[in-house]
CSV table of N, CA and C in Angstrom, one decimal:
chain,number,residue,atom,x,y,z
J,1,MET,N,-18.1,115.5,72.5
J,1,MET,CA,-16.8,115.2,72.9
J,1,MET,C,-15.8,116.4,72.6
J,2,PRO,N,-15.1,116.8,73.8
J,2,PRO,CA,-14.2,118.0,73.6
J,2,PRO,C,-13.0,117.7,72.6
J,3,LYS,N,-12.7,118.8,71.9
J,3,LYS,CA,-11.7,118.6,70.7
J,3,LYS,C,-10.2,118.5,71.6
J,4,PRO,N,-9.3,117.5,71.1
J,4,PRO,CA,-8.2,117.7,71.7
J,4,PRO,C,-7.4,118.9,71.6
J,5,PRO,N,-6.4,119.3,72.7
J,5,PRO,CA,-5.7,120.6,72.6
J,5,PRO,C,-4.8,120.7,71.5
J,6,LEU,N,-4.7,121.8,71.1
J,6,LEU,CA,-3.7,122.1,70.0
J,6,LEU,C,-2.2,122.0,70.4
J,7,PRO,N,-1.5,121.4,69.4
J,7,PRO,CA,0.1,121.3,70.1
J,7,PRO,C,0.7,122.8,70.2
J,8,THR,N,1.5,122.8,71.3
J,8,THR,CA,1.9,124.1,71.6
J,8,THR,C,3.6,124.0,71.7
J,9,VAL,N,4.3,125.0,71.5
J,9,VAL,CA,5.6,125.2,72.0
J,9,VAL,C,5.8,126.3,73.2
J,10,GLN,N,6.8,125.7,74.0
J,10,GLN,CA,7.0,126.9,75.1
J,10,GLN,C,8.4,127.1,75.1
J,11,ILE,N,8.5,128.6,75.3
J,11,ILE,CA,9.9,129.2,75.5
J,11,ILE,C,9.8,130.2,76.6
J,12,GLY,N,10.5,130.1,77.7
J,12,GLY,CA,10.5,130.8,78.9
J,12,GLY,C,9.0,130.7,79.2
J,13,ASN,N,8.5,131.9,79.5
J,13,ASN,CA,7.1,132.0,79.9
J,13,ASN,C,6.3,132.4,78.7
J,14,LEU,N,6.5,132.0,77.4
J,14,LEU,CA,5.7,132.3,76.1
J,14,LEU,C,5.3,131.0,75.7
J,15,GLU,N,3.9,130.8,75.6
J,15,GLU,CA,3.6,129.4,75.0
J,15,GLU,C,2.8,129.9,73.8
J,16,MET,N,3.2,129.2,72.6
J,16,MET,CA,2.6,129.4,71.5
J,16,MET,C,2.1,128.3,70.7
J,17,LEU,N,1.1,128.5,69.7
J,17,LEU,CA,0.8,127.3,69.0
J,17,LEU,C,1.8,126.8,68.3
J,18,ALA,N,2.1,125.6,67.8
J,18,ALA,CA,3.1,125.0,67.2
J,18,ALA,C,3.0,125.2,65.7
J,19,HIS,N,1.7,125.7,65.2
J,19,HIS,CA,1.4,126.0,63.9
J,19,HIS,C,0.7,127.3,63.7
J,20,ASP,N,0.5,127.7,62.6
J,20,ASP,CA,-0.4,129.0,62.2
J,20,ASP,C,-1.8,128.5,62.1
J,21,LEU,N,-2.7,129.3,62.4
J,21,LEU,CA,-3.9,129.0,62.0
J,21,LEU,C,-4.1,129.5,60.6
J,22,GLU,N,-5.4,129.4,60.2
J,22,GLU,CA,-5.7,129.8,58.6
J,22,GLU,C,-5.3,131.5,58.5
J,23,GLN,N,-5.4,131.8,57.4
J,23,GLN,CA,-5.6,133.2,56.8
J,23,GLN,C,-6.9,133.6,57.0
J,24,MET,N,-6.9,134.9,57.8
J,24,MET,CA,-8.4,135.6,58.0
J,24,MET,C,-8.2,137.1,58.3
J,25,PRO,N,-9.3,137.7,58.2
J,25,PRO,CA,-9.4,139.2,58.7
J,25,PRO,C,-8.9,139.4,59.9
J,26,PHE,N,-8.7,140.6,60.3
J,26,PHE,CA,-8.3,140.8,61.8
J,26,PHE,C,-9.3,140.4,62.6
J,27,GLY,N,-10.5,141.0,62.6
J,27,GLY,CA,-11.6,140.7,63.4
J,27,GLY,C,-11.9,139.3,63.8
J,28,ILE,N,-12.0,138.5,62.7
J,28,ILE,CA,-12.0,137.0,62.9
J,28,ILE,C,-10.9,136.3,63.5
J,29,ALA,N,-9.7,136.9,63.2
J,29,ALA,CA,-8.5,136.4,64.0
J,29,ALA,C,-8.5,136.6,65.4
J,30,THR,N,-8.9,137.7,65.8
J,30,THR,CA,-9.0,138.1,67.2
J,30,THR,C,-10.0,137.1,67.9
J,31,LEU,N,-11.1,137.1,67.3
J,31,LEU,CA,-12.2,136.2,67.9
J,31,LEU,C,-11.6,134.8,67.9
J,32,THR,N,-10.9,134.3,66.8
J,32,THR,CA,-10.5,132.8,66.8
J,32,THR,C,-9.5,132.8,67.9
J,33,VAL,N,-8.5,133.6,68.0
J,33,VAL,CA,-7.3,133.3,69.0
J,33,VAL,C,-8.0,133.6,70.5
J,34,GLU,N,-9.0,134.4,71.0
J,34,GLU,CA,-9.4,134.5,72.0
J,34,GLU,C,-10.4,133.3,72.3
J,35,GLY,N,-11.0,132.8,71.3
J,35,GLY,CA,-11.9,131.5,71.7
J,35,GLY,C,-11.0,130.5,71.9
J,36,LEU,N,-9.6,130.4,71.9
J,36,LEU,CA,-8.9,129.3,72.2
J,36,LEU,C,-8.9,129.1,73.8
J,37,GLY,N,-9.2,130.1,74.5
J,37,GLY,CA,-9.4,129.9,75.9
J,37,GLY,C,-8.6,131.0,76.6
J,38,GLU,N,-8.4,131.0,77.9
J,38,GLU,CA,-8.1,131.9,78.8
J,38,GLU,C,-6.5,132.5,78.6
J,39,GLY,N,-6.3,133.7,78.2
J,39,GLY,CA,-5.0,134.3,78.2
J,39,GLY,C,-4.4,134.1,76.5
J,40,TRP,N,-5.1,133.3,75.7
J,40,TRP,CA,-4.6,133.4,74.4
J,40,TRP,C,-4.9,134.8,73.6
J,41,ARG,N,-3.8,135.2,72.8
J,41,ARG,CA,-4.1,136.5,72.2
J,41,ARG,C,-3.1,136.5,70.9
J,42,LEU,N,-3.0,137.6,70.1
J,42,LEU,CA,-2.1,137.7,68.9
J,42,LEU,C,-0.9,138.1,69.4
J,43,PRO,N,0.2,137.7,69.0
J,43,PRO,CA,1.5,138.0,69.4
J,43,PRO,C,1.9,139.6,69.3
J,44,THR,N,2.9,139.9,70.1
J,44,THR,CA,3.4,141.3,69.7
J,44,THR,C,4.3,141.2,68.5
J,45,LEU,N,4.8,142.4,68.1
J,45,LEU,CA,5.7,142.2,67.0
J,45,LEU,C,6.9,141.6,67.2
J,46,GLU,N,7.4,141.8,68.5
J,46,GLU,CA,8.8,141.1,68.8
J,46,GLU,C,8.5,139.6,68.9
J,47,GLU,N,7.5,139.1,69.5
J,47,GLU,CA,7.2,137.9,69.5
J,47,GLU,C,7.1,137.1,68.2
J,48,THR,N,6.7,137.9,67.3
J,48,THR,CA,6.4,137.4,65.9
J,48,THR,C,7.9,137.3,65.2
J,49,ARG,N,8.8,138.2,65.6
J,49,ARG,CA,10.1,138.1,64.8
J,49,ARG,C,10.8,136.8,65.5
J,50,LEU,N,10.3,136.4,66.9
J,50,LEU,CA,10.9,135.3,67.4
J,50,LEU,C,10.4,134.1,66.7
J,51,PHE,N,9.3,134.0,66.3
J,51,PHE,CA,8.7,132.9,65.6
J,51,PHE,C,9.4,132.6,64.3
J,52,GLN,N,9.7,133.8,63.6
J,52,GLN,CA,10.4,133.7,62.3
J,52,GLN,C,11.9,133.0,62.6
J,53,ALA,N,12.6,133.7,63.6
J,53,ALA,CA,13.9,133.1,63.9
J,53,ALA,C,13.9,131.6,64.4
J,54,LEU,N,12.8,131.2,65.1
J,54,LEU,CA,12.8,129.7,65.4
J,54,LEU,C,12.4,129.0,64.0
J,55,ALA,N,11.5,129.4,63.4
J,55,ALA,CA,11.2,128.6,62.1
J,55,ALA,C,12.5,128.4,61.2
J,56,GLU,N,13.3,129.3,61.3
J,56,GLU,CA,14.6,129.2,60.5
J,56,GLU,C,15.5,128.2,61.1
J,57,LEU,N,15.2,127.9,62.3
J,57,LEU,CA,16.1,126.8,63.1
J,57,LEU,C,15.2,125.4,63.1
J,58,GLY,N,14.0,125.6,62.3
J,58,GLY,CA,13.1,124.3,62.2
J,58,GLY,C,12.4,124.0,63.4
J,59,VAL,N,12.2,125.1,64.4
J,59,VAL,CA,11.1,124.8,65.6
J,59,VAL,C,9.9,125.6,65.1
J,60,GLY,N,8.8,124.8,65.2
J,60,GLY,CA,7.4,125.4,64.8
J,60,GLY,C,7.2,125.4,63.5
J,61,ARG,N,6.0,125.5,63.0
J,61,ARG,CA,5.7,125.5,61.5
J,61,ARG,C,5.1,127.0,61.3
J,62,PHE,N,5.9,127.9,61.1
J,62,PHE,CA,5.6,129.2,60.9
J,62,PHE,C,5.7,129.5,59.2
J,63,ARG,N,4.4,129.8,58.9
J,63,ARG,CA,4.4,129.9,57.4
J,63,ARG,C,5.0,131.2,56.9
J,64,SER,N,5.7,131.2,55.9
J,64,SER,CA,6.0,132.3,55.1
J,64,SER,C,5.2,133.4,54.8
J,65,GLY,N,5.3,134.5,55.0
J,65,GLY,CA,4.1,135.5,54.7
J,65,GLY,C,3.6,136.3,55.9
J,66,SER,N,2.9,137.3,55.7
J,66,SER,CA,2.3,138.3,56.7
J,66,SER,C,1.7,137.5,57.6
J,67,HIS,N,1.8,138.1,59.1
J,67,HIS,CA,1.0,137.5,60.0
J,67,HIS,C,0.5,138.8,61.0
J,68,TRP,N,-0.8,138.6,61.6
J,68,TRP,CA,-1.2,139.7,62.3
J,68,TRP,C,-0.4,139.8,63.6
J,69,THR,N,-0.3,141.0,64.1
J,69,THR,CA,0.2,141.2,65.4
J,69,THR,C,-0.8,142.1,66.2
J,70,GLN,N,-0.4,142.5,67.5
J,70,GLN,CA,-1.3,143.3,68.3
J,70,GLN,C,-1.0,144.8,68.0
J,71,LEU,N,0.1,145.0,67.2
J,71,LEU,CA,0.6,146.5,67.3
J,71,LEU,C,-0.4,147.3,66.4
J,72,ARG,N,-0.7,148.5,66.8
J,72,ARG,CA,-1.7,149.5,66.3
J,72,ARG,C,-0.8,150.6,65.5
J,73,ASN,N,-1.2,151.0,64.4
J,73,ASN,CA,-0.4,152.1,63.6
J,73,ASN,C,-0.5,153.3,64.5
J,74,ARG,N,0.5,154.1,64.7
J,74,ARG,CA,0.5,155.3,65.6
J,74,ARG,C,-0.4,156.4,65.1
J,75,THR,N,-0.4,156.5,63.7
J,75,THR,CA,-1.0,157.7,63.1
J,75,THR,C,-2.5,157.3,62.9
J,76,ASN,N,-2.8,156.3,62.7
J,76,ASN,CA,-4.2,155.8,62.5
J,76,ASN,C,-4.4,154.4,63.3
J,77,PRO,N,-4.9,154.6,64.5
J,77,PRO,CA,-5.0,153.5,65.3
J,77,PRO,C,-6.1,152.4,65.0
J,78,SER,N,-6.9,152.7,63.9
J,78,SER,CA,-7.8,151.9,63.4
J,78,SER,C,-7.1,150.7,62.5
J,79,PHE,N,-6.1,151.1,62.1
J,79,PHE,CA,-5.2,150.1,61.3
J,79,PHE,C,-4.3,149.3,62.1
J,80,ARG,N,-4.1,148.0,61.8
J,80,ARG,CA,-3.3,147.1,62.7
J,80,ARG,C,-2.1,146.8,61.9
J,81,ALA,N,-1.1,146.5,62.7
J,81,ALA,CA,0.3,146.1,61.9
J,81,ALA,C,0.3,144.8,61.6
J,82,VAL,N,1.0,144.4,60.6
J,82,VAL,CA,1.3,143.1,60.2
J,82,VAL,C,2.8,142.8,60.0
J,83,TRP,N,3.1,141.7,60.4
J,83,TRP,CA,4.5,141.3,60.2
J,83,TRP,C,4.7,140.9,58.7
J,84,TYR,N,5.7,141.5,58.2
J,84,TYR,CA,6.0,141.6,56.8
J,84,TYR,C,7.5,141.1,56.6
J,85,PRO,N,7.5,139.8,56.3
J,85,PRO,CA,8.9,139.3,56.2
J,85,PRO,C,9.7,139.5,55.0
J,86,TYR,N,9.1,140.0,54.0
J,86,TYR,CA,9.8,140.3,52.8
J,86,TYR,C,10.7,141.6,53.0
J,87,ASN,N,10.4,142.4,53.8
J,87,ASN,CA,11.2,143.5,54.0
J,87,ASN,C,12.4,143.1,54.8
J,88,PRO,N,13.6,143.5,54.5
J,88,PRO,CA,14.9,143.0,55.1
J,88,PRO,C,15.0,143.3,56.6
J,89,GLU,N,14.3,144.6,57.1
J,89,GLU,CA,14.2,144.8,58.5
J,89,GLU,C,13.0,143.9,59.2
J,90,HIS,N,12.2,143.3,58.5
J,90,HIS,CA,11.1,142.4,58.9
J,90,HIS,C,10.2,143.4,59.7
J,91,THR,N,9.9,144.5,59.3
J,91,THR,CA,9.1,145.6,59.9
J,91,THR,C,7.6,145.3,59.4
J,92,ALA,N,6.9,145.9,60.5
J,92,ALA,CA,5.2,145.8,60.1
J,92,ALA,C,4.7,147.1,59.3
J,93,TYR,N,3.7,146.9,58.6
J,93,TYR,CA,3.0,147.7,58.0
J,93,TYR,C,1.6,147.9,58.3
J,94,ALA,N,1.0,149.1,58.2
J,94,ALA,CA,-0.4,149.1,58.5
J,94,ALA,C,-1.4,148.4,57.4
J,95,ASP,N,-2.5,147.8,57.9
J,95,ASP,CA,-3.2,147.2,56.9
J,95,ASP,C,-4.8,147.5,57.3
J,96,ASP,N,-5.7,147.5,56.5
J,96,ASP,CA,-6.9,148.1,56.9
J,96,ASP,C,-7.9,146.9,57.6
J,97,GLN,N,-7.4,145.8,58.1
J,97,GLN,CA,-8.0,144.7,58.8
J,97,GLN,C,-8.8,143.8,57.9
J,98,SER,N,-9.0,144.1,56.7
J,98,SER,CA,-10.0,143.2,55.9
J,98,SER,C,-9.1,142.1,55.1
J,99,SER,N,-7.7,142.3,55.1
J,99,SER,CA,-7.0,141.2,54.4
J,99,SER,C,-7.1,139.9,55.0
J,100,ASP,N,-6.9,138.9,54.5
J,100,ASP,CA,-6.8,137.5,54.8
J,100,ASP,C,-5.2,137.4,55.3
J,101,VAL,N,-4.8,137.3,56.4
J,101,VAL,CA,-3.4,137.3,56.8
J,101,VAL,C,-3.2,136.1,57.8
J,102,TRP,N,-2.2,135.3,57.7
J,102,TRP,CA,-1.9,134.3,58.6
J,102,TRP,C,-2.1,134.8,60.1
J,103,THR,N,-2.3,133.9,60.9
J,103,THR,CA,-2.5,134.2,62.4
J,103,THR,C,-2.0,133.0,63.3
J,104,ARG,N,-1.3,133.5,64.1
J,104,ARG,CA,-0.9,132.8,65.3
J,104,ARG,C,-1.2,133.0,66.7
J,105,ALA,N,-1.4,132.2,67.5
J,105,ALA,CA,-1.7,132.5,68.9
J,105,ALA,C,-0.8,132.2,69.9
J,106,VAL,N,-0.6,133.1,70.9
J,106,VAL,CA,0.3,133.0,72.0
J,106,VAL,C,-0.5,133.4,73.3
J,107,ARG,N,0.3,132.8,74.5
J,107,ARG,CA,-0.2,133.5,75.7
J,107,ARG,C,0.9,133.3,76.7
J,108,THR,N,1.0,134.2,77.5
J,108,THR,CA,2.1,134.3,78.5
J,108,THR,C,1.7,133.4,79.8
J,109,ILE,N,2.7,132.7,80.1
J,109,ILE,CA,2.4,131.7,81.3
J,109,ILE,C,3.0,132.3,82.5
J,110,THR,N,2.3,132.5,83.7
J,110,THR,CA,2.9,133.0,84.8
J,110,THR,C,3.0,131.8,85.8
J,111,PRO,N,4.1,131.8,86.5
J,111,PRO,CA,4.4,130.7,87.4
J,111,PRO,C,3.6,130.8,88.7
C-alpha cells in the first residue's frame, strides 16, 4: 500500500513540507529529500530564511536549530552551509557534512 503524501505548504511557486524531517548528516539528508519524488531538494539559504519568518507567524512547523541548505562554502566546496538561527543575521556556516542537522524539503512548481 503506498504511503500517504506528506502535508505541504505552498507559497507562490514554492512547495515545502509542512514540517521538518529528522536530524541527519548531509548525505542522508540529500538522499532522503530526493527520495520524496521528482523535484524535491534541499532549500536555498533564502528559502530557509523564509521558513523561519513563516514559523514566527505560526505557518509550518519549523524546528528551532540548524537546517541543511544547498549552499556550498566558497573556499572549501566540500563543506556545506547550514542555516544557523542563533546568529542575529541568521547566516550560514560551513559544516563538515557529518553532523546531524534538521532537514526540510522543497520543490519549485512550474505552471
